[in-house]
Amino acid sequence: MNLLEVRDISFSYRDQKNLLSHLSFEADAGEIVAINGSSGIGKTTLLKIICQVIPTIFHGDLTGNVFINGKNIRNFSLPQLAPQISLLMQEPENQIFLPIVEQELAFGAENLCVPADEIKAKISNTLKLLQIEKLRYHDTATLSYGQKKLVAFASLIILSPQIFLLDEISAGLSKKHLEIVINVIKQLAADGKLIIIADHLDDILKLADKTINLDQHNV
Ligand SMILES: Nc1ncnc2c1ncn2[C@@H]1O[C@H](COP(=O)(O)OP(=O)(O)OP(=O)(O)O)[C@@H](O)[C@H]1O
Ligand SMILES: [Mg+2]
């Protein structure tokens, strides 16, 4: 049984042309999978389907199913889904909503009733890992685009889901932070996480064990 199975997904936004048709693939723990293809082809849409943001929040005509460890996640509750899969959104403004970085990073773990001292330690370790310790007490509204991406990535790492969906994680990063993020992605995969990345950058795409090219799929 595969950790993730995407089976026969077809999708169109309401009254729009078909974006994805009969897309299937499988992926396992420890793998890095790249989703590539030209702008507007449906990479972000596919990631939203894999984590059920579509159809839960955004609607459209969706057929097909997503399975985690053989279980259809269509009917999973949020508490069932959250430990399994998390999405780093393409637009970090949609992800970050608390005023201070530390509060933002604590939020998910607080909801899972993780003890406060454990949360503090997780935050310290993750900020160190991504080399953004100096952002801990920053106002989230004043962060740059790339800093927001890093904070959003940190919040995923703290939650430590089995499957990471990373949408354009390289956007807005300095060269130094791109290198750090690449190493962290490799480390997460080595620790047994499944990483699925939509990106334009070769430095990121070349990390992949497997590539789903939506341009080829949609011809
Ligand atoms: N909520 C929505 N309602 C209607 N159409 C949408 C919606 N979100 C995206 N689209 C359209 O669906 C298509 C695919 O969008 P998507 O964001 O999945 O592409 P992408 O491959 O991620 O593009 P990019 O490389 O620019 O991030 C685009 O034409 C986009 O305009
Ligand atoms: Mg996109």
PDB file of C-alpha atoms and ligand atoms in Angstrom:
ATOM      1  CA  MET A   1       0.000   0.000   0.000  1.00  0.00           C
ATOM      2  CA  ASN A   2       1.265   3.483  -0.855  1.00  0.00           C
ATOM      3  CA  LEU A   3       1.384   6.333   1.628  1.00  0.00           C
ATOM      4  CA  LEU A   4      -0.376   8.565  -0.910  1.00  0.00           C
ATOM      5  CA  GLU A   5      -2.475   7.538  -3.850  1.00  0.00           C
ATOM      6  CA  VAL A   6      -4.051  10.102  -6.165  1.00  0.00           C
ATOM      7  CA  ARG A   7      -6.533   8.169  -8.239  1.00  0.00           C
ATOM      8  CA  ASP A   8      -8.200   9.363 -11.426  1.00  0.00           C
ATOM      9  CA  ILE A   9      -8.605  13.020 -10.471  1.00  0.00           C
ATOM     10  CA  SER A  10     -10.465  15.282 -12.871  1.00  0.00           C
ATOM     11  CA  PHE A  11     -11.325  18.860 -11.991  1.00  0.00           C
ATOM     12  CA  SER A  12     -12.660  22.114 -13.339  1.00  0.00           C
ATOM     13  CA  TYR A  13     -13.564  25.298 -11.484  1.00  0.00           C
ATOM     14  CA  ARG A  14     -17.254  26.152 -11.892  1.00  0.00           C
ATOM     15  CA  ASP A  15     -18.055  27.008 -15.495  1.00  0.00           C
ATOM     16  CA  GLN A  16     -14.378  26.844 -16.547  1.00  0.00           C
ATOM     17  CA  LYS A  17     -12.534  24.517 -18.867  1.00  0.00           C
ATOM     18  CA  ASN A  18     -11.203  21.199 -17.599  1.00  0.00           C
ATOM     19  CA  LEU A  19      -7.922  21.692 -15.724  1.00  0.00           C
ATOM     20  CA  LEU A  20      -7.011  18.162 -14.673  1.00  0.00           C
ATOM     21  CA  SER A  21      -8.249  15.036 -16.355  1.00  0.00           C
ATOM     22  CA  HIS A  22      -7.841  11.481 -15.107  1.00  0.00           C
ATOM     23  CA  LEU A  23      -4.649  12.213 -13.194  1.00  0.00           C
ATOM     24  CA  SER A  24      -3.252   9.340 -11.124  1.00  0.00           C
ATOM     25  CA  PHE A  25       0.007   8.824  -9.263  1.00  0.00           C
ATOM     26  CA  GLU A  26       1.341   7.216  -6.108  1.00  0.00           C
ATOM     27  CA  ALA A  27       4.025   8.317  -3.686  1.00  0.00           C
ATOM     28  CA  ASP A  28       5.659   6.933  -0.578  1.00  0.00           C
ATOM     29  CA  ALA A  29       7.328   7.983   2.641  1.00  0.00           C
ATOM     30  CA  GLY A  30      10.794   9.424   2.093  1.00  0.00           C
ATOM     31  CA  GLU A  31      10.113  10.522  -1.489  1.00  0.00           C
ATOM     32  CA  ILE A  32      10.296  13.972  -3.032  1.00  0.00           C
ATOM     33  CA  VAL A  33       7.778  14.446  -5.839  1.00  0.00           C
ATOM     34  CA  ALA A  34       7.803  17.505  -8.092  1.00  0.00           C
ATOM     35  CA  ILE A  35       4.719  18.885  -9.806  1.00  0.00           C
ATOM     36  CA  ASN A  36       5.746  21.082 -12.695  1.00  0.00           C
ATOM     37  CA  GLY A  37       4.235  22.695 -15.747  1.00  0.00           C
ATOM     38  CA  SER A  38       3.576  26.162 -17.069  1.00  0.00           C
ATOM     39  CA  SER A  39       1.856  28.926 -15.135  1.00  0.00           C
ATOM     40  CA  GLY A  40      -1.896  28.392 -14.865  1.00  0.00           C
ATOM     41  CA  ILE A  41      -1.715  24.693 -15.732  1.00  0.00           C
ATOM     42  CA  GLY A  42      -3.165  23.625 -12.365  1.00  0.00           C
ATOM     43  CA  LYS A  43      -0.252  22.885  -9.973  1.00  0.00           C
ATOM     44  CA  THR A  44      -1.728  24.845  -7.055  1.00  0.00           C
ATOM     45  CA  THR A  45      -5.150  23.399  -7.812  1.00  0.00           C
ATOM     46  CA  LEU A  46      -3.757  19.855  -7.630  1.00  0.00           C
ATOM     47  CA  LEU A  47      -2.084  20.528  -4.249  1.00  0.00           C
ATOM     48  CA  LYS A  48      -5.373  21.944  -2.930  1.00  0.00           C
ATOM     49  CA  ILE A  49      -7.188  18.803  -4.074  1.00  0.00           C
ATOM     50  CA  ILE A  50      -4.604  16.534  -2.429  1.00  0.00           C
ATOM     51  CA  CYS A  51      -5.173  18.227   0.953  1.00  0.00           C
ATOM     52  CA  GLN A  52      -8.945  18.644   0.442  1.00  0.00           C
ATOM     53  CA  VAL A  53      -8.936  22.467   0.460  1.00  0.00           C
ATOM     54  CA  ILE A  54     -10.758  21.637  -2.780  1.00  0.00           C
ATOM     55  CA  PRO A  55     -13.652  20.730  -2.390  1.00  0.00           C
ATOM     56  CA  THR A  56     -13.933  21.758   1.283  1.00  0.00           C
ATOM     57  CA  ILE A  57     -13.255  25.487   0.803  1.00  0.00           C
ATOM     58  CA  PHE A  58     -13.066  26.085  -2.964  1.00  0.00           C
ATOM     59  CA  HIS A  59     -15.626  24.416  -5.140  1.00  0.00           C
ATOM     60  CA  GLY A  60     -15.775  22.986  -8.627  1.00  0.00           C
ATOM     61  CA  ASP A  61     -16.480  19.770 -10.453  1.00  0.00           C
ATOM     62  CA  LEU A  62     -14.229  17.161  -8.900  1.00  0.00           C
ATOM     63  CA  THR A  63     -14.127  13.442  -9.547  1.00  0.00           C
ATOM     64  CA  GLY A  64     -11.605  10.863  -8.395  1.00  0.00           C
ATOM     65  CA  ASN A  65     -10.166  10.221  -4.954  1.00  0.00           C
ATOM     66  CA  VAL A  66      -7.144  10.702  -2.715  1.00  0.00           C
ATOM     67  CA  PHE A  67      -6.043   7.935  -0.375  1.00  0.00           C
ATOM     68  CA  ILE A  68      -3.588   8.109   2.520  1.00  0.00           C
ATOM     69  CA  ASN A  69      -2.431   4.680   3.692  1.00  0.00           C
ATOM     70  CA  GLY A  70      -5.307   3.193   1.703  1.00  0.00           C
ATOM     71  CA  LYS A  71      -7.974   5.358   3.357  1.00  0.00           C
ATOM     72  CA  ASN A  72     -10.090   7.710   1.287  1.00  0.00           C
ATOM     73  CA  ILE A  73      -9.562  11.129   2.892  1.00  0.00           C
ATOM     74  CA  ARG A  74     -12.750  12.651   1.456  1.00  0.00           C
ATOM     75  CA  ASN A  75     -14.571  12.099   4.715  1.00  0.00           C
ATOM     76  CA  PHE A  76     -11.685  12.789   7.114  1.00  0.00           C
ATOM     77  CA  SER A  77     -12.364  15.453   9.742  1.00  0.00           C
ATOM     78  CA  LEU A  78      -9.794  18.243  10.125  1.00  0.00           C
ATOM     79  CA  PRO A  79      -8.308  16.636  13.290  1.00  0.00           C
ATOM     80  CA  GLN A  80      -7.888  13.405  11.313  1.00  0.00           C
ATOM     81  CA  LEU A  81      -6.331  15.139   8.330  1.00  0.00           C
ATOM     82  CA  ALA A  82      -4.021  17.648  10.074  1.00  0.00           C
ATOM     83  CA  PRO A  83      -1.411  15.163  11.367  1.00  0.00           C
ATOM     84  CA  GLN A  84      -1.272  13.564   7.916  1.00  0.00           C
ATOM     85  CA  ILE A  85      -0.937  16.424   5.476  1.00  0.00           C
ATOM     86  CA  SER A  86      -0.191  20.169   5.425  1.00  0.00           C
ATOM     87  CA  LEU A  87      -0.043  22.723   2.641  1.00  0.00           C
ATOM     88  CA  LEU A  88       2.438  25.565   2.343  1.00  0.00           C
ATOM     89  CA  MET A  89       0.317  27.982   0.339  1.00  0.00           C
ATOM     90  CA  GLN A  90       1.632  29.802  -2.711  1.00  0.00           C
ATOM     91  CA  GLU A  91       0.543  33.113  -1.160  1.00  0.00           C
ATOM     92  CA  PRO A  92       1.803  33.263   2.437  1.00  0.00           C
ATOM     93  CA  GLU A  93      -0.626  36.127   3.191  1.00  0.00           C
ATOM     94  CA  ASN A  94      -3.368  33.499   3.093  1.00  0.00           C
ATOM     95  CA  GLN A  95      -1.565  31.346   5.624  1.00  0.00           C
ATOM     96  CA  ILE A  96      -0.240  33.721   8.277  1.00  0.00           C
ATOM     97  CA  PHE A  97      -2.854  35.441  10.373  1.00  0.00           C
ATOM     98  CA  LEU A  98      -1.510  36.082  13.886  1.00  0.00           C
ATOM     99  CA  PRO A  99       0.319  39.349  14.744  1.00  0.00           C
ATOM    100  CA  ILE A 100       3.632  37.947  16.060  1.00  0.00           C
ATOM    101  CA  VAL A 101       5.784  35.207  14.481  1.00  0.00           C
ATOM    102  CA  GLU A 102       6.022  33.229  17.730  1.00  0.00           C
ATOM    103  CA  GLN A 103       2.227  33.217  18.124  1.00  0.00           C
ATOM    104  CA  GLU A 104       1.808  32.071  14.548  1.00  0.00           C
ATOM    105  CA  LEU A 105       4.244  29.210  15.078  1.00  0.00           C
ATOM    106  CA  ALA A 106       2.592  28.144  18.344  1.00  0.00           C
ATOM    107  CA  PHE A 107      -0.954  28.152  16.987  1.00  0.00           C
ATOM    108  CA  GLY A 108      -1.153  24.677  15.426  1.00  0.00           C
ATOM    109  CA  ALA A 109       0.577  22.940  18.322  1.00  0.00           C
ATOM    110  CA  GLU A 110      -1.599  24.805  20.866  1.00  0.00           C
ATOM    111  CA  ASN A 111      -4.684  23.486  19.087  1.00  0.00           C
ATOM    112  CA  LEU A 112      -3.290  19.984  19.448  1.00  0.00           C
ATOM    113  CA  CYS A 113      -2.798  20.647  23.218  1.00  0.00           C
ATOM    114  CA  VAL A 114       0.993  20.237  23.089  1.00  0.00           C
ATOM    115  CA  PRO A 115       2.465  21.442  26.460  1.00  0.00           C
ATOM    116  CA  ALA A 116       3.711  25.059  26.395  1.00  0.00           C
ATOM    117  CA  ASP A 117       7.378  24.287  27.172  1.00  0.00           C
ATOM    118  CA  GLU A 118       7.424  21.690  24.395  1.00  0.00           C
ATOM    119  CA  ILE A 119       5.979  24.225  21.963  1.00  0.00           C
ATOM    120  CA  LYS A 120       8.661  26.776  22.941  1.00  0.00           C
ATOM    121  CA  ALA A 121      11.392  24.186  22.353  1.00  0.00           C
ATOM    122  CA  LYS A 122       9.941  23.178  18.980  1.00  0.00           C
ATOM    123  CA  ILE A 123       9.771  26.829  17.923  1.00  0.00           C
ATOM    124  CA  SER A 124      13.400  27.444  18.979  1.00  0.00           C
ATOM    125  CA  ASN A 125      14.652  24.360  17.143  1.00  0.00           C
ATOM    126  CA  THR A 126      12.740  25.124  13.960  1.00  0.00           C
ATOM    127  CA  LEU A 127      13.747  28.794  13.840  1.00  0.00           C
ATOM    128  CA  LYS A 128      17.345  27.656  14.265  1.00  0.00           C
ATOM    129  CA  LEU A 129      16.997  25.005  11.566  1.00  0.00           C
ATOM    130  CA  LEU A 130      15.773  27.630   9.080  1.00  0.00           C
ATOM    131  CA  GLN A 131      18.181  30.280  10.431  1.00  0.00           C
ATOM    132  CA  ILE A 132      15.418  32.776  11.162  1.00  0.00           C
ATOM    133  CA  GLU A 133      15.827  33.079  14.953  1.00  0.00           C
ATOM    134  CA  LYS A 134      15.839  36.848  14.671  1.00  0.00           C
ATOM    135  CA  LEU A 135      12.244  36.813  13.383  1.00  0.00           C
ATOM    136  CA  ARG A 136      10.787  35.192  16.531  1.00  0.00           C
ATOM    137  CA  TYR A 137       9.214  38.345  18.014  1.00  0.00           C
ATOM    138  CA  HIS A 138       8.629  40.162  14.720  1.00  0.00           C
ATOM    139  CA  ASP A 139       5.332  41.599  13.610  1.00  0.00           C
ATOM    140  CA  THR A 140       4.139  39.196  10.875  1.00  0.00           C
ATOM    141  CA  ALA A 141       2.661  42.065   8.837  1.00  0.00           C
ATOM    142  CA  THR A 142       6.116  43.629   8.306  1.00  0.00           C
ATOM    143  CA  LEU A 143       7.837  40.452   7.062  1.00  0.00           C
ATOM    144  CA  SER A 144       9.026  40.300   3.461  1.00  0.00           C
ATOM    145  CA  TYR A 145       7.404  37.808   1.088  1.00  0.00           C
ATOM    146  CA  GLY A 146      10.314  35.376   1.450  1.00  0.00           C
ATOM    147  CA  GLN A 147      10.323  35.731   5.251  1.00  0.00           C
ATOM    148  CA  LYS A 148       6.604  34.928   5.281  1.00  0.00           C
ATOM    149  CA  LYS A 149       7.297  31.794   3.250  1.00  0.00           C
ATOM    150  CA  LEU A 150       9.956  30.758   5.766  1.00  0.00           C
ATOM    151  CA  VAL A 151       7.654  31.377   8.741  1.00  0.00           C
ATOM    152  CA  ALA A 152       4.860  29.400   7.046  1.00  0.00           C
ATOM    153  CA  PHE A 153       7.332  26.564   6.340  1.00  0.00           C
ATOM    154  CA  ALA A 154       8.417  26.680   9.997  1.00  0.00           C
ATOM    155  CA  SER A 155       4.793  26.276  11.100  1.00  0.00           C
ATOM    156  CA  LEU A 156       4.497  23.142   8.953  1.00  0.00           C
ATOM    157  CA  ILE A 157       7.732  21.695  10.332  1.00  0.00           C
ATOM    158  CA  ILE A 158       6.484  22.273  13.898  1.00  0.00           C
ATOM    159  CA  LEU A 159       3.269  20.377  13.111  1.00  0.00           C
ATOM    160  CA  SER A 160       5.350  17.630  11.479  1.00  0.00           C
ATOM    161  CA  PRO A 161       2.717  16.083   9.185  1.00  0.00           C
ATOM    162  CA  GLN A 162       3.475  12.878   7.298  1.00  0.00           C
ATOM    163  CA  ILE A 163       3.016  14.652   3.944  1.00  0.00           C
ATOM    164  CA  PHE A 164       4.276  18.185   3.159  1.00  0.00           C
ATOM    165  CA  LEU A 165       2.758  19.989   0.161  1.00  0.00           C
ATOM    166  CA  LEU A 166       5.013  22.915  -0.746  1.00  0.00           C
ATOM    167  CA  ASP A 167       3.653  25.437  -3.240  1.00  0.00           C
ATOM    168  CA  GLU A 168       6.415  27.616  -4.727  1.00  0.00           C
ATOM    169  CA  ILE A 169       8.524  27.463  -1.598  1.00  0.00           C
ATOM    170  CA  SER A 170      11.488  29.022  -3.402  1.00  0.00           C
ATOM    171  CA  ALA A 171       9.636  32.239  -4.291  1.00  0.00           C
ATOM    172  CA  GLY A 172      11.199  35.295  -2.684  1.00  0.00           C
ATOM    173  CA  LEU A 173      14.044  33.446  -0.947  1.00  0.00           C
ATOM    174  CA  SER A 174      17.609  34.742  -0.831  1.00  0.00           C
ATOM    175  CA  LYS A 175      20.334  32.450  -2.171  1.00  0.00           C
ATOM    176  CA  LYS A 176      21.355  31.631   1.387  1.00  0.00           C
ATOM    177  CA  HIS A 177      17.825  30.689   2.419  1.00  0.00           C
ATOM    178  CA  LEU A 178      17.191  28.736  -0.760  1.00  0.00           C
ATOM    179  CA  GLU A 179      20.156  26.566   0.154  1.00  0.00           C
ATOM    180  CA  ILE A 180      18.922  26.170   3.730  1.00  0.00           C
ATOM    181  CA  VAL A 181      15.429  25.213   2.542  1.00  0.00           C
ATOM    182  CA  ILE A 182      16.847  22.667   0.076  1.00  0.00           C
ATOM    183  CA  ASN A 183      18.810  21.025   2.875  1.00  0.00           C
ATOM    184  CA  VAL A 184      15.791  20.976   5.183  1.00  0.00           C
ATOM    185  CA  ILE A 185      13.634  19.395   2.461  1.00  0.00           C
ATOM    186  CA  LYS A 186      16.286  16.686   1.968  1.00  0.00           C
ATOM    187  CA  GLN A 187      16.428  16.115   5.725  1.00  0.00           C
ATOM    188  CA  LEU A 188      12.635  15.840   6.031  1.00  0.00           C
ATOM    189  CA  ALA A 189      12.593  13.231   3.253  1.00  0.00           C
ATOM    190  CA  ALA A 190      15.472  11.370   4.910  1.00  0.00           C
ATOM    191  CA  ASP A 191      13.370  11.352   8.108  1.00  0.00           C
ATOM    192  CA  GLY A 192      10.582   9.593   6.193  1.00  0.00           C
ATOM    193  CA  LYS A 193       8.332  12.492   5.220  1.00  0.00           C
ATOM    194  CA  LEU A 194       6.734  12.602   1.781  1.00  0.00           C
ATOM    195  CA  ILE A 195       7.418  15.986   0.164  1.00  0.00           C
ATOM    196  CA  ILE A 196       5.386  17.162  -2.820  1.00  0.00           C
ATOM    197  CA  ILE A 197       6.643  20.375  -4.391  1.00  0.00           C
ATOM    198  CA  ALA A 198       5.169  22.639  -7.049  1.00  0.00           C
ATOM    199  CA  ASP A 199       7.912  24.970  -8.234  1.00  0.00           C
ATOM    200  CA  HIS A 200       9.473  26.692 -11.216  1.00  0.00           C
ATOM    201  CA  LEU A 201      13.046  26.592 -10.007  1.00  0.00           C
ATOM    202  CA  ASP A 202      15.428  23.914 -11.298  1.00  0.00           C
ATOM    203  CA  ASP A 203      17.361  23.863  -8.011  1.00  0.00           C
ATOM    204  CA  ILE A 204      14.158  22.650  -6.340  1.00  0.00           C
ATOM    205  CA  LEU A 205      12.796  20.475  -9.171  1.00  0.00           C
ATOM    206  CA  LYS A 206      16.026  18.515  -9.419  1.00  0.00           C
ATOM    207  CA  LEU A 207      15.597  17.271  -5.831  1.00  0.00           C
ATOM    208  CA  ALA A 208      12.690  15.131  -6.999  1.00  0.00           C
ATOM    209  CA  ASP A 209      12.694  11.349  -7.140  1.00  0.00           C
ATOM    210  CA  LYS A 210       9.653  11.575  -9.402  1.00  0.00           C
ATOM    211  CA  THR A 211       8.130  14.379 -11.497  1.00  0.00           C
ATOM    212  CA  ILE A 212       4.501  14.865 -12.507  1.00  0.00           C
ATOM    213  CA  ASN A 213       4.524  17.177 -15.516  1.00  0.00           C
ATOM    214  CA  LEU A 214       1.071  18.680 -15.940  1.00  0.00           C
ATOM    215  CA  ASP A 215       1.944  20.135 -19.369  1.00  0.00           C
ATOM    216  CA  GLN A 216       2.465  16.614 -20.685  1.00  0.00           C
ATOM    217  CA  HIS A 217      -0.477  15.253 -18.763  1.00  0.00           C
ATOM    218  CA  ASN A 218      -2.908  17.837 -20.100  1.00  0.00           C
ATOM    219  CA  VAL A 219      -2.028  17.615 -23.818  1.00  0.00           C
TER     220      VAL A 219
HETATM  221  N1  LIG B   1     -10.773  29.850  -7.291  1.00  0.00           N
HETATM  222  C1  LIG B   1     -10.669  29.818  -8.631  1.00  0.00           C
HETATM  223  N2  LIG B   1     -11.777  29.965  -9.417  1.00  0.00           N
HETATM  224  C2  LIG B   1     -11.675  29.926 -10.764  1.00  0.00           C
HETATM  225  N3  LIG B   1     -10.525  29.737 -11.443  1.00  0.00           N
HETATM  226  C3  LIG B   1      -9.397  29.593 -10.725  1.00  0.00           C
HETATM  227  C4  LIG B   1      -9.399  29.618  -9.279  1.00  0.00           C
HETATM  228  N4  LIG B   1      -8.134  29.435  -8.838  1.00  0.00           N
HETATM  229  C5  LIG B   1      -7.369  29.300  -9.956  1.00  0.00           C
HETATM  230  N5  LIG B   1      -8.123  29.400 -11.078  1.00  0.00           N
HETATM  231  C6  LIG B   1      -7.659  29.272 -12.472  1.00  0.00           C
HETATM  232  O1  LIG B   1      -7.280  27.913 -12.677  1.00  0.00           O
HETATM  233  C7  LIG B   1      -6.101  27.828 -13.475  1.00  0.00           C
HETATM  234  C8  LIG B   1      -5.021  27.047 -12.740  1.00  0.00           C
HETATM  235  O2  LIG B   1      -4.597  27.783 -11.617  1.00  0.00           O
HETATM  236  P1  LIG B   1      -3.453  27.258 -10.637  1.00  0.00           P
HETATM  237  O3  LIG B   1      -3.283  28.328  -9.625  1.00  0.00           O
HETATM  238  O4  LIG B   1      -3.792  25.898 -10.158  1.00  0.00           O
HETATM  239  O5  LIG B   1      -2.199  27.169 -11.642  1.00  0.00           O
HETATM  240  P2  LIG B   1      -0.630  27.003 -11.337  1.00  0.00           P
HETATM  241  O6  LIG B   1      -0.124  25.936 -12.239  1.00  0.00           O
HETATM  242  O7  LIG B   1      -0.435  26.829  -9.883  1.00  0.00           O
HETATM  243  O8  LIG B   1      -0.067  28.411 -11.804  1.00  0.00           O
HETATM  244  P3  LIG B   1       1.248  29.235 -11.267  1.00  0.00           P
HETATM  245  O9  LIG B   1       2.456  28.536 -11.849  1.00  0.00           O
HETATM  246  O10 LIG B   1       1.064  30.591 -11.824  1.00  0.00           O
HETATM  247  O11 LIG B   1       1.220  29.196  -9.775  1.00  0.00           O
HETATM  248  C9  LIG B   1      -5.708  29.261 -13.810  1.00  0.00           C
HETATM  249  O12 LIG B   1      -6.249  29.571 -15.072  1.00  0.00           O
HETATM  250  C10 LIG B   1      -6.377  30.069 -12.731  1.00  0.00           C
HETATM  251  O13 LIG B   1      -6.695  31.359 -13.184  1.00  0.00           O
HETATM  252 MG    MG B   2       0.498  27.889  -8.436  1.00  0.00          MG
END
